[in-house]
mmCIF file of C-alpha atoms in Angstrom:
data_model
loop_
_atom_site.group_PDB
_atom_site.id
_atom_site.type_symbol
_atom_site.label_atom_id
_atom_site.label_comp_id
_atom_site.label_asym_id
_atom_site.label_seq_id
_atom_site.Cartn_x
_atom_site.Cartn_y
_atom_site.Cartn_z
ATOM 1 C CA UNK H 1 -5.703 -20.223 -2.999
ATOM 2 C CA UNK H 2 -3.015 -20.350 0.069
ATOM 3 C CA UNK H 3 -2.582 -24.362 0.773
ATOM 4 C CA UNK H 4 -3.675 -24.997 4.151
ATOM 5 C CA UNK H 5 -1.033 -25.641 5.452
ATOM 6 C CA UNK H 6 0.767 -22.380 4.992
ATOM 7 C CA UNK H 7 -1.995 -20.920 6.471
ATOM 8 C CA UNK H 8 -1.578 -22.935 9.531
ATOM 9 C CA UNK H 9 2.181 -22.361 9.752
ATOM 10 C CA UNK H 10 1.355 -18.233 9.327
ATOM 11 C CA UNK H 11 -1.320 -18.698 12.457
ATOM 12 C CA UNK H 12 1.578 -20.797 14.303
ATOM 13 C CA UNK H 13 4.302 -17.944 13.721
ATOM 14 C CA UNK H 14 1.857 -15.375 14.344
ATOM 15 C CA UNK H 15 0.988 -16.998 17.841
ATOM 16 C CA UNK H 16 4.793 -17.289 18.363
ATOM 17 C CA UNK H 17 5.842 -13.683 18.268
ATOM 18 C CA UNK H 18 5.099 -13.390 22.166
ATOM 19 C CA UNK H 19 6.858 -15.984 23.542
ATOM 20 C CA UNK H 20 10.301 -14.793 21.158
ATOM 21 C CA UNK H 21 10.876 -12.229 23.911
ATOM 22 C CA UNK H 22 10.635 -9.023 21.713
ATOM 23 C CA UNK H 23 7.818 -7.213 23.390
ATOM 24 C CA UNK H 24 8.356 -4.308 20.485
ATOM 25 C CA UNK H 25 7.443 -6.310 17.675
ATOM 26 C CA UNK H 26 4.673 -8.129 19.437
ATOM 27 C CA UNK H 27 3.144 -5.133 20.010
ATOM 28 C CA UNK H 28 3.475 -3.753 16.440
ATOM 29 C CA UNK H 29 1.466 -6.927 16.042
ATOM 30 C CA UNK H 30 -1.436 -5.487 17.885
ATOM 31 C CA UNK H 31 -2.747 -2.860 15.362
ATOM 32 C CA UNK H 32 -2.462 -5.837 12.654
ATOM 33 C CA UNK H 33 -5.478 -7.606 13.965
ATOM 34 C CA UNK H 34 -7.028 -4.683 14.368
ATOM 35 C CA UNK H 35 -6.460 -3.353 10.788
ATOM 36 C CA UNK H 36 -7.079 -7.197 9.556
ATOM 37 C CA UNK H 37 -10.015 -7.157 10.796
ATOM 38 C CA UNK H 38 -11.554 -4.067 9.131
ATOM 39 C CA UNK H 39 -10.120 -4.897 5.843
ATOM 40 C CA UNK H 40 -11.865 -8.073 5.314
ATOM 41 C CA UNK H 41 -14.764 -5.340 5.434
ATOM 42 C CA UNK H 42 -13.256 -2.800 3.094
ATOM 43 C CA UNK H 43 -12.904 -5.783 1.075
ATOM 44 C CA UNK H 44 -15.747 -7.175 0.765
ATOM 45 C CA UNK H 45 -17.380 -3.717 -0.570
ATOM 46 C CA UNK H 46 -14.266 -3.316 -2.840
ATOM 47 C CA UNK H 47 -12.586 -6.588 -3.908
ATOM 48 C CA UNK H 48 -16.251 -8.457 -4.050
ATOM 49 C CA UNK H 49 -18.967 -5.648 -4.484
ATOM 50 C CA UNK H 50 -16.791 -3.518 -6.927
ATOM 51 C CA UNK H 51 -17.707 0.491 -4.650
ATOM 52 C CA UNK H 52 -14.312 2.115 -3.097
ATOM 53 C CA UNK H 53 -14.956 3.415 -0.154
ATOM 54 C CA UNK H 54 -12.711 6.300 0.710
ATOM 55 C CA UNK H 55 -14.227 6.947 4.443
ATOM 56 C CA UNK H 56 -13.865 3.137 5.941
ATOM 57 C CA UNK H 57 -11.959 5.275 8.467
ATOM 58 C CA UNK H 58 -15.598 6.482 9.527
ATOM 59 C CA UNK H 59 -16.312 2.446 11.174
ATOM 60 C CA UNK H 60 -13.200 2.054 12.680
ATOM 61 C CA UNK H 61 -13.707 5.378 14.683
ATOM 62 C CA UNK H 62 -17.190 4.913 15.665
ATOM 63 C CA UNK H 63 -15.732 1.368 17.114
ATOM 64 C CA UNK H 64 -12.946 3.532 18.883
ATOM 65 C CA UNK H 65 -15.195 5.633 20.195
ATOM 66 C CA UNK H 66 -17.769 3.128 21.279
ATOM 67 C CA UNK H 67 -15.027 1.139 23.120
ATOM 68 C CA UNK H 68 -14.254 5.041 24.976
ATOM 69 C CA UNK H 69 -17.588 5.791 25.974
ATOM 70 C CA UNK H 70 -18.383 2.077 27.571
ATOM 71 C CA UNK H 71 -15.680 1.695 29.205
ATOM 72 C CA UNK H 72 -14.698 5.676 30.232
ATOM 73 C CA UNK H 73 -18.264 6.714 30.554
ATOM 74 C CA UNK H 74 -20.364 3.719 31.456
ATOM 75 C CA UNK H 75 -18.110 1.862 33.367
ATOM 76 C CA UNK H 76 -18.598 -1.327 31.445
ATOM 77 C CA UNK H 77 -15.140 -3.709 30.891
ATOM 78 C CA UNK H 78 -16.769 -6.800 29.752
ATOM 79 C CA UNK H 79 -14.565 -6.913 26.610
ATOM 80 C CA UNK H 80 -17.010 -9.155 24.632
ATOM 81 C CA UNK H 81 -20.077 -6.273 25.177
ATOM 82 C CA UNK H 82 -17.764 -3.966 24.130
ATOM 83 C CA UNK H 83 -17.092 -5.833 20.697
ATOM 84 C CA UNK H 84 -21.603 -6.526 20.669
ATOM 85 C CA UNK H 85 -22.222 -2.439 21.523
ATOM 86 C CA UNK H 86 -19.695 -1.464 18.508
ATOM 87 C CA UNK H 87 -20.509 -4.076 15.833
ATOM 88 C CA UNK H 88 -24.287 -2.837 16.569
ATOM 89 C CA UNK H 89 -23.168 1.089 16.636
ATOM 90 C CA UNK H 90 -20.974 0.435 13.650
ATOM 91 C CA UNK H 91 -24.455 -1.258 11.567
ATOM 92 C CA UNK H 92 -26.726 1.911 12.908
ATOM 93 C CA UNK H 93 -24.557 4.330 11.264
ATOM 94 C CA UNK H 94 -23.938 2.329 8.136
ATOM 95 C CA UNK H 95 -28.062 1.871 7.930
ATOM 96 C CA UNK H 96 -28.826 5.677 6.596
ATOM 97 C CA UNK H 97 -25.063 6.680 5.162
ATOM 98 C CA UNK H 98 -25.591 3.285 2.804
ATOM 99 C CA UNK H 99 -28.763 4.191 1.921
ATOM 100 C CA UNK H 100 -27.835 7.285 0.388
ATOM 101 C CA UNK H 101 -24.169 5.937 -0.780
ATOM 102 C CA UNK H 102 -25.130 3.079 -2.692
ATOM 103 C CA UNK H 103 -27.750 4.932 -4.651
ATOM 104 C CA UNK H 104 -24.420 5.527 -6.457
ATOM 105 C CA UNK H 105 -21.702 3.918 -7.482
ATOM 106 C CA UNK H 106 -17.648 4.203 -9.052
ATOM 107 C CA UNK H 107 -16.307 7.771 -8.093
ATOM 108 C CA UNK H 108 -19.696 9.207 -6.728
ATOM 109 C CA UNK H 109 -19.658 6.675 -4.420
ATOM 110 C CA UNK H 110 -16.539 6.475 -2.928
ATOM 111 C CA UNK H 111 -16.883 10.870 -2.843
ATOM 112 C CA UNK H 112 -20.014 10.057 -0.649
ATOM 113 C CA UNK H 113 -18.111 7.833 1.615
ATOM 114 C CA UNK H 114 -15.411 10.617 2.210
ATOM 115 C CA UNK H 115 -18.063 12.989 2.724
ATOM 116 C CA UNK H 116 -19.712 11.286 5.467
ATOM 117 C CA UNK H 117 -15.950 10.481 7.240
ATOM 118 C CA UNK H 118 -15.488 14.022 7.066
ATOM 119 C CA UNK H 119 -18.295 15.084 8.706
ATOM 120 C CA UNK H 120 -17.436 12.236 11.455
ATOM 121 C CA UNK H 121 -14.156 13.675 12.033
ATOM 122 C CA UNK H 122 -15.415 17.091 12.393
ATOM 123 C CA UNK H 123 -17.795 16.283 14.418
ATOM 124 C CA UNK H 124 -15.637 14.357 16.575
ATOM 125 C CA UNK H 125 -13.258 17.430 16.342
ATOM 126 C CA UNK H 126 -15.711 20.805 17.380
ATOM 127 C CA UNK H 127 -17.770 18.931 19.819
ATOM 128 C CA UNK H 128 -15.984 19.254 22.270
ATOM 129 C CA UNK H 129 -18.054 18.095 25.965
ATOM 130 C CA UNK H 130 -19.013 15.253 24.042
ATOM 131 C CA UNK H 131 -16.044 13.544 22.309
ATOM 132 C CA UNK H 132 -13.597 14.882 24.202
ATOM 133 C CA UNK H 133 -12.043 17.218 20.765
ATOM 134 C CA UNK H 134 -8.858 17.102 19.661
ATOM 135 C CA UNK H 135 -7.574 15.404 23.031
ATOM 136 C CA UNK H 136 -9.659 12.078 21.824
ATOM 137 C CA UNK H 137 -11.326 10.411 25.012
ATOM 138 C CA UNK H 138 -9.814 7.271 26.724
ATOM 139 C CA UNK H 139 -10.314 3.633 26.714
ATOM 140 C CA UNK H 140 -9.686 1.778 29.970
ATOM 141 C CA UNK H 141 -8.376 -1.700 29.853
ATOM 142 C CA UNK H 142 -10.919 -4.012 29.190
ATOM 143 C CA UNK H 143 -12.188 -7.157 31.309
ATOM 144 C CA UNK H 144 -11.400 -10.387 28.565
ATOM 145 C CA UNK H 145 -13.285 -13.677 29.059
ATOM 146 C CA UNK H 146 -14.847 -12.386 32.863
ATOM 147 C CA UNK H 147 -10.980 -12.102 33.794
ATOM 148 C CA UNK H 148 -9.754 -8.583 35.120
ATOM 149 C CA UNK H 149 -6.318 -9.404 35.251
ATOM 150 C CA UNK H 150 -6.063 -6.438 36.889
ATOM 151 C CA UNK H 151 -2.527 -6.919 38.477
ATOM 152 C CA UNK H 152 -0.973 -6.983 35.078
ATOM 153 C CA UNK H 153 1.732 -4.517 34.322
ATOM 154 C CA UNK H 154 0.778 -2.966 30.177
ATOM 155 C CA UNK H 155 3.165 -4.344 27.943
ATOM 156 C CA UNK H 156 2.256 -7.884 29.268
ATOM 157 C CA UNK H 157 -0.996 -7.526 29.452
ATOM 158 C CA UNK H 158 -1.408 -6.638 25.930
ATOM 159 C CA UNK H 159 1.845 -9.020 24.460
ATOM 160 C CA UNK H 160 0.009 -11.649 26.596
ATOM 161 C CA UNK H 161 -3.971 -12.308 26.963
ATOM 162 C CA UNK H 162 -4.588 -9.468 24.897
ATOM 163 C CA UNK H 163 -2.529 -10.756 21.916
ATOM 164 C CA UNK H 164 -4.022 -14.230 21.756
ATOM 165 C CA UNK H 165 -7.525 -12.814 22.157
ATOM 166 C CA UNK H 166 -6.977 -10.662 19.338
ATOM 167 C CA UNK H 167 -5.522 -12.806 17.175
ATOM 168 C CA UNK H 168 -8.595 -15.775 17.749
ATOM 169 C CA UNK H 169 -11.006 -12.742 16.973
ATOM 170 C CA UNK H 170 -9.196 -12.226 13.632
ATOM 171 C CA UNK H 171 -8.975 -15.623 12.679
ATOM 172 C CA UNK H 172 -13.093 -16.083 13.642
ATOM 173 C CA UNK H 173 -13.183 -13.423 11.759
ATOM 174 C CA UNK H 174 -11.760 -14.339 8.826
ATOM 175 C CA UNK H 175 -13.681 -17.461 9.179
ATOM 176 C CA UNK H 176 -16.881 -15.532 8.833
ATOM 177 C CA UNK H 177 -15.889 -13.618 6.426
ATOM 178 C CA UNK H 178 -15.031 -16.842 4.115
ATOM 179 C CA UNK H 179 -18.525 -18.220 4.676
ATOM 180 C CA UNK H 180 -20.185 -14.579 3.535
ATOM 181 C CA UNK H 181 -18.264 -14.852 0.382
ATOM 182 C CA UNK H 182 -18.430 -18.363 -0.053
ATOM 183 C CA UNK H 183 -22.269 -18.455 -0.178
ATOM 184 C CA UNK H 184 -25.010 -17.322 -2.105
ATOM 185 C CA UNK H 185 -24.813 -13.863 -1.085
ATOM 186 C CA UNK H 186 -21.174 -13.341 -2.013
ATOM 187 C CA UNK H 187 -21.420 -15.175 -5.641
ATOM 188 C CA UNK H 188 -24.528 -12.653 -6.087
ATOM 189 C CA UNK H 189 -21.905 -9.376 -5.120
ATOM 190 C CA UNK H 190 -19.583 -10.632 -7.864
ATOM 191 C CA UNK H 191 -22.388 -10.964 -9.961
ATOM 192 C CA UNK H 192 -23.375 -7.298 -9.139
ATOM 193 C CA UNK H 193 -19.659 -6.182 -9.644
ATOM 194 C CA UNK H 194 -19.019 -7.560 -12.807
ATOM 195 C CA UNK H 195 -22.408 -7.180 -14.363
ATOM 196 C CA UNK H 196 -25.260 -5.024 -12.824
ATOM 197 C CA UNK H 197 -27.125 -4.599 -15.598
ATOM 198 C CA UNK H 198 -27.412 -8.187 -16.042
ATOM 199 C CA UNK H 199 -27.687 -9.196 -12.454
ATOM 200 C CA UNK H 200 -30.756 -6.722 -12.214
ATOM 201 C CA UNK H 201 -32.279 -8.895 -15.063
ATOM 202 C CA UNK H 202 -31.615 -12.088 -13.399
ATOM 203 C CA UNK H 203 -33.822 -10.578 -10.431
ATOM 204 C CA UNK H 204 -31.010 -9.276 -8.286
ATOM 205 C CA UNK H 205 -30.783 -6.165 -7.125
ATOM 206 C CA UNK H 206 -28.285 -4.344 -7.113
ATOM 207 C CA UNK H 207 -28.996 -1.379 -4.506
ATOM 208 C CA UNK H 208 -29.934 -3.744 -1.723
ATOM 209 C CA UNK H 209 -27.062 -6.196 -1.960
ATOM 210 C CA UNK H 210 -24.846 -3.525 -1.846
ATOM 211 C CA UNK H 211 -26.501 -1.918 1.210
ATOM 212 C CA UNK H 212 -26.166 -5.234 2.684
ATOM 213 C CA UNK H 213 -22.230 -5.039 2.059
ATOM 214 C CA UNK H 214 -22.239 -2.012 3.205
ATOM 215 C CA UNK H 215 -23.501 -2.866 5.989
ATOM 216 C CA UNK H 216 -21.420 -5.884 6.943
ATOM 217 C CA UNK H 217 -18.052 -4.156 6.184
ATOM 218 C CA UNK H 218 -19.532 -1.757 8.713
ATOM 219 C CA UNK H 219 -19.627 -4.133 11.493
ATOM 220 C CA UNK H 220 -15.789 -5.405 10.672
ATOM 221 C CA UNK H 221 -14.621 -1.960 10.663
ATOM 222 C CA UNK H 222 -16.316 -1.177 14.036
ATOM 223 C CA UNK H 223 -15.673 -4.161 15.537
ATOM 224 C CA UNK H 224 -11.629 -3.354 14.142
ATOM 225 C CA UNK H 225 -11.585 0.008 15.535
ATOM 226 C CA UNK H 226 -12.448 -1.233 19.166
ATOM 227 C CA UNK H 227 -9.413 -3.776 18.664
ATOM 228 C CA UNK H 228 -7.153 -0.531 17.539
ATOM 229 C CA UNK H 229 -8.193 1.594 20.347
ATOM 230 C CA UNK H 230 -7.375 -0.560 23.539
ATOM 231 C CA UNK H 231 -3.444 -0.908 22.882
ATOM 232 C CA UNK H 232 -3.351 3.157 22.897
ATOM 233 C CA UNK H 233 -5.929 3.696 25.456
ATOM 234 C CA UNK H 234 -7.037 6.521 23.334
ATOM 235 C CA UNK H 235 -9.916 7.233 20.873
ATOM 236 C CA UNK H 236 -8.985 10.409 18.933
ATOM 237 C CA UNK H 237 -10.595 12.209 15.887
ATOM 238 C CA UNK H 238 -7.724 11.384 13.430
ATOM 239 C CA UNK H 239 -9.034 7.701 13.627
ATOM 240 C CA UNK H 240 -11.990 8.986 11.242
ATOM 241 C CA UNK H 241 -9.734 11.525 9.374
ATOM 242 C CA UNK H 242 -9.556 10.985 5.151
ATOM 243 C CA UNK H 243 -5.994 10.525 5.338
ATOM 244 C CA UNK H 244 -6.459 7.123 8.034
ATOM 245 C CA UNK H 245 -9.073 6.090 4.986
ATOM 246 C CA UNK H 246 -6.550 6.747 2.400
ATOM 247 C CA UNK H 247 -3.962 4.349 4.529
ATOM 248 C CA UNK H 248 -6.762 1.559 4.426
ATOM 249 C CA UNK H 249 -7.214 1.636 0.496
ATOM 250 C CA UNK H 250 -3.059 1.231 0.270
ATOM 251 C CA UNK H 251 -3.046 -1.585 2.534
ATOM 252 C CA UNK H 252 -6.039 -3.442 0.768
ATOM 253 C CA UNK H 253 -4.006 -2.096 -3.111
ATOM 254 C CA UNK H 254 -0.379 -3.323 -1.194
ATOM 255 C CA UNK H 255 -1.937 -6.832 -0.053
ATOM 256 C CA UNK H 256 -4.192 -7.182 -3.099
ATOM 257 C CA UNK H 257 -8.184 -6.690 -3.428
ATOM 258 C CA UNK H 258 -8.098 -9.854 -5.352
ATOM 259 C CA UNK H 259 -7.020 -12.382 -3.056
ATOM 260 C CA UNK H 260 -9.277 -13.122 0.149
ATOM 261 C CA UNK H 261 -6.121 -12.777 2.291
ATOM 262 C CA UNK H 262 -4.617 -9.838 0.454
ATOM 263 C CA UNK H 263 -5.865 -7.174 2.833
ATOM 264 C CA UNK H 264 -4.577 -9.276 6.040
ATOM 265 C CA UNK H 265 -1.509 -9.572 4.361
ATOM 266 C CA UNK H 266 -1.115 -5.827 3.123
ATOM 267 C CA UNK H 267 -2.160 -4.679 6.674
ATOM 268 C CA UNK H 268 0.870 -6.801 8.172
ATOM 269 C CA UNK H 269 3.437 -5.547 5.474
ATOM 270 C CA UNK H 270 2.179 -1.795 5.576
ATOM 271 C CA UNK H 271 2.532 -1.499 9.370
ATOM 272 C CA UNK H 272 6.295 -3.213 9.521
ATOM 273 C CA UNK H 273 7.382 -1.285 6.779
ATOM 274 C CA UNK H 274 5.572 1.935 8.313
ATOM 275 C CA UNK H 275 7.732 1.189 11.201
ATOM 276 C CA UNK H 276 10.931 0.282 9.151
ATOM 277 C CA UNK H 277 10.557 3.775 6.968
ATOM 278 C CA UNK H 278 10.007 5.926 9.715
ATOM 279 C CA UNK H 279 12.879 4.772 11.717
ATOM 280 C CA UNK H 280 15.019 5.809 8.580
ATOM 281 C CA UNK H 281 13.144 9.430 7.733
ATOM 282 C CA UNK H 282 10.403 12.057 8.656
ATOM 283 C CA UNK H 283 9.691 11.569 5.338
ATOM 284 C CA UNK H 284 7.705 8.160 5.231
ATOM 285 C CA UNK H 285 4.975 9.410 3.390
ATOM 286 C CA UNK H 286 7.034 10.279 0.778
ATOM 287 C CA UNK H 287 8.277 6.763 0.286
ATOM 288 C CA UNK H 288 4.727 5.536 0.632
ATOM 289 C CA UNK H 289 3.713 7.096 -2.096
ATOM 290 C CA UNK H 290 6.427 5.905 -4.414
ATOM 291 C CA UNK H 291 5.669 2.665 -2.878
ATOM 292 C CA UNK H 292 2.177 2.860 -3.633
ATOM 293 C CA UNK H 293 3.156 4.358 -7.273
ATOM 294 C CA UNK H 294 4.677 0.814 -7.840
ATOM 295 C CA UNK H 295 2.835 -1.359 -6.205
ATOM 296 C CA UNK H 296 0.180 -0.227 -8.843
ATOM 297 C CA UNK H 297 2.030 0.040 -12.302
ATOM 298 C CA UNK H 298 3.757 -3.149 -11.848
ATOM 299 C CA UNK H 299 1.636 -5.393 -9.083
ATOM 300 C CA UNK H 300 -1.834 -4.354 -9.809
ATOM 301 C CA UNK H 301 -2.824 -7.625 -7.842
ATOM 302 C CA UNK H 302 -1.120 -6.847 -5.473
ATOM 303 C CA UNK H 303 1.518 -8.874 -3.331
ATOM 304 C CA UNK H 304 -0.834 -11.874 -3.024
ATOM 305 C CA UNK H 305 -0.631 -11.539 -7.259
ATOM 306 C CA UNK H 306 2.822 -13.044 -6.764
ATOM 307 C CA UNK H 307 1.399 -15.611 -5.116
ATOM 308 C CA UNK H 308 -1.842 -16.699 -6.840
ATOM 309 C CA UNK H 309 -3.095 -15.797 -10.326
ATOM 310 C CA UNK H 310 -6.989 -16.456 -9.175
ATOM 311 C CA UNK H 311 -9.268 -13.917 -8.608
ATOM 312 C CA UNK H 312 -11.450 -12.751 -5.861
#
């Protein structure tokens, strides 16, 4: 585990990148939280519960979209209702697609998960008068902590308030997230994923913890997607497209499943180096996928594996 300390001189850098007067790279900073966020959800399902989900993407867009219609549609700002509406959006489509996904498990499973992004996506896509199609809808600025700050010019808006709201949302996050898997409930998921069989004998089962999983890496992704869409103002279809899943699992495989922090870490390291590659070539995917190609033959753990032999 990370010593403390480190942790708190990462937090301390992190809340430093603002005031060291490159607005570009504090704004690359913005879809980290976001991304953070969501993969302390895919994680939990993957690295503690042992199902791959292939169509995370799925949360993250209904929290997108969520953030669109309240504030485009509805007229509401209040950031923190914003956050409540998508977490509980994010839970009511996770409540029937888990109930049918975790009936299975291994490759079934994560083919169910794609499924159900797909059909997401192309909803979002042909309907038109309702999601706004391929054009995506828009997300207004949001109202944080009652304050409009309505006067602010974008860039410091969102290097500024927005930043430090964002990254206290991942950090309570995170915080949450370390209770769920420090308690009962998560020593029962690694139970599940290392054993069902023998889990179900001990009285467990198997089918509703992982609904419950399901469920909570739900809300994180939702409540991640809202935290994606604001920067870009936009809420497009290609939020809940397999390919924006497929980016998720090689963030969570770059950081390391293994490690609690791994994801945060592999989401911070994927978008800098997304940023670095594409500078260099159109052909980024390309090098992603050798990337990815070695990060899995010779760091299966990941780059948290370098850090820390323990397990999740």
């Amino acid at each position: 585990m990370i010593p403390r300390f480190v942790l708190a001189l990462a937090v301390v850098g992190v809340a430093l990148v603002p005031l060291a007067g490159q607005d570009y790279y504090a704004t690359l900073m913005l879809p980290f939280f976001g991304y953070g966020i969501a993969l302390l959800g895919l994680n939990l399902l993957f690295g503690y519960t042992g199902l791959l989900s292939f169509g995370h993407a799925l949360f993250v867009a209904v929290g997108a979209y969520t953030a669109a219609y309240l504030t485009g549609v509805f007229g509401v700002r209040q950031f923190e209702l914003i956050l409540l509406a998508a977490a509980g959006t994010a839970a009511l489509v996770a409540v029937p697609t888990g109930l049918v996904a975790v009936r299975y498990v291994k490759i079934y499973f994560g083919m169910l998960t794609l499924a159900f992004g797909m059909l997401f996506y192309s909803f979002l896509f042909k309907f038109y008068h309702l999601t706004g199609g391929d054009e995506g809808m828009r997300v207004l600025r949001p109202v944080l902590l009652g304050q409009p700050l309505a006067g602010m010019d974008t860039v410091p808006f969102l290097v500024g308030p927005y930043y430090y709201y964002c990254l206290g949302l991942l950090i309570l996050a995170a915080l949450v997230m370390w209770r769920i898997v420090s308690s009962p409930f998560g020593l029962c998921l690694r139970v599940i994923r290392e054993n069902p069989a023998k889990a179900e004998a001990l009285g467990l089962s198997a089918r509703r913890y992982r609904f419950y999983a399901f469920v909570i890496a739900a809300v994180f992704g939702g409540v991640g997607g809202v935290l994606l869409a604001v920067p870009t103002g936009l809420a497009d279809p290609l939020l809940a497209y397999w390919t924006h899943s497929g980016n998720l699992v090689f963030m969570l495989l770059l950081g390391g499943f293994a490690n609690f922090f791994g994801p945060i870490l592999g989401a911070l390291v994927f978008i800098f180096l997304q940023d670095q590659v594409m500078s260099f070539t159109q052909y980024w995917r390309f090098v992603f996928g050798a990337i990815l190609a070695v990060v899995v033959i010779f760091f299966p753990r990941g780059l948290m594996g370098l850090w820390s032999s323990e397990g999740a």
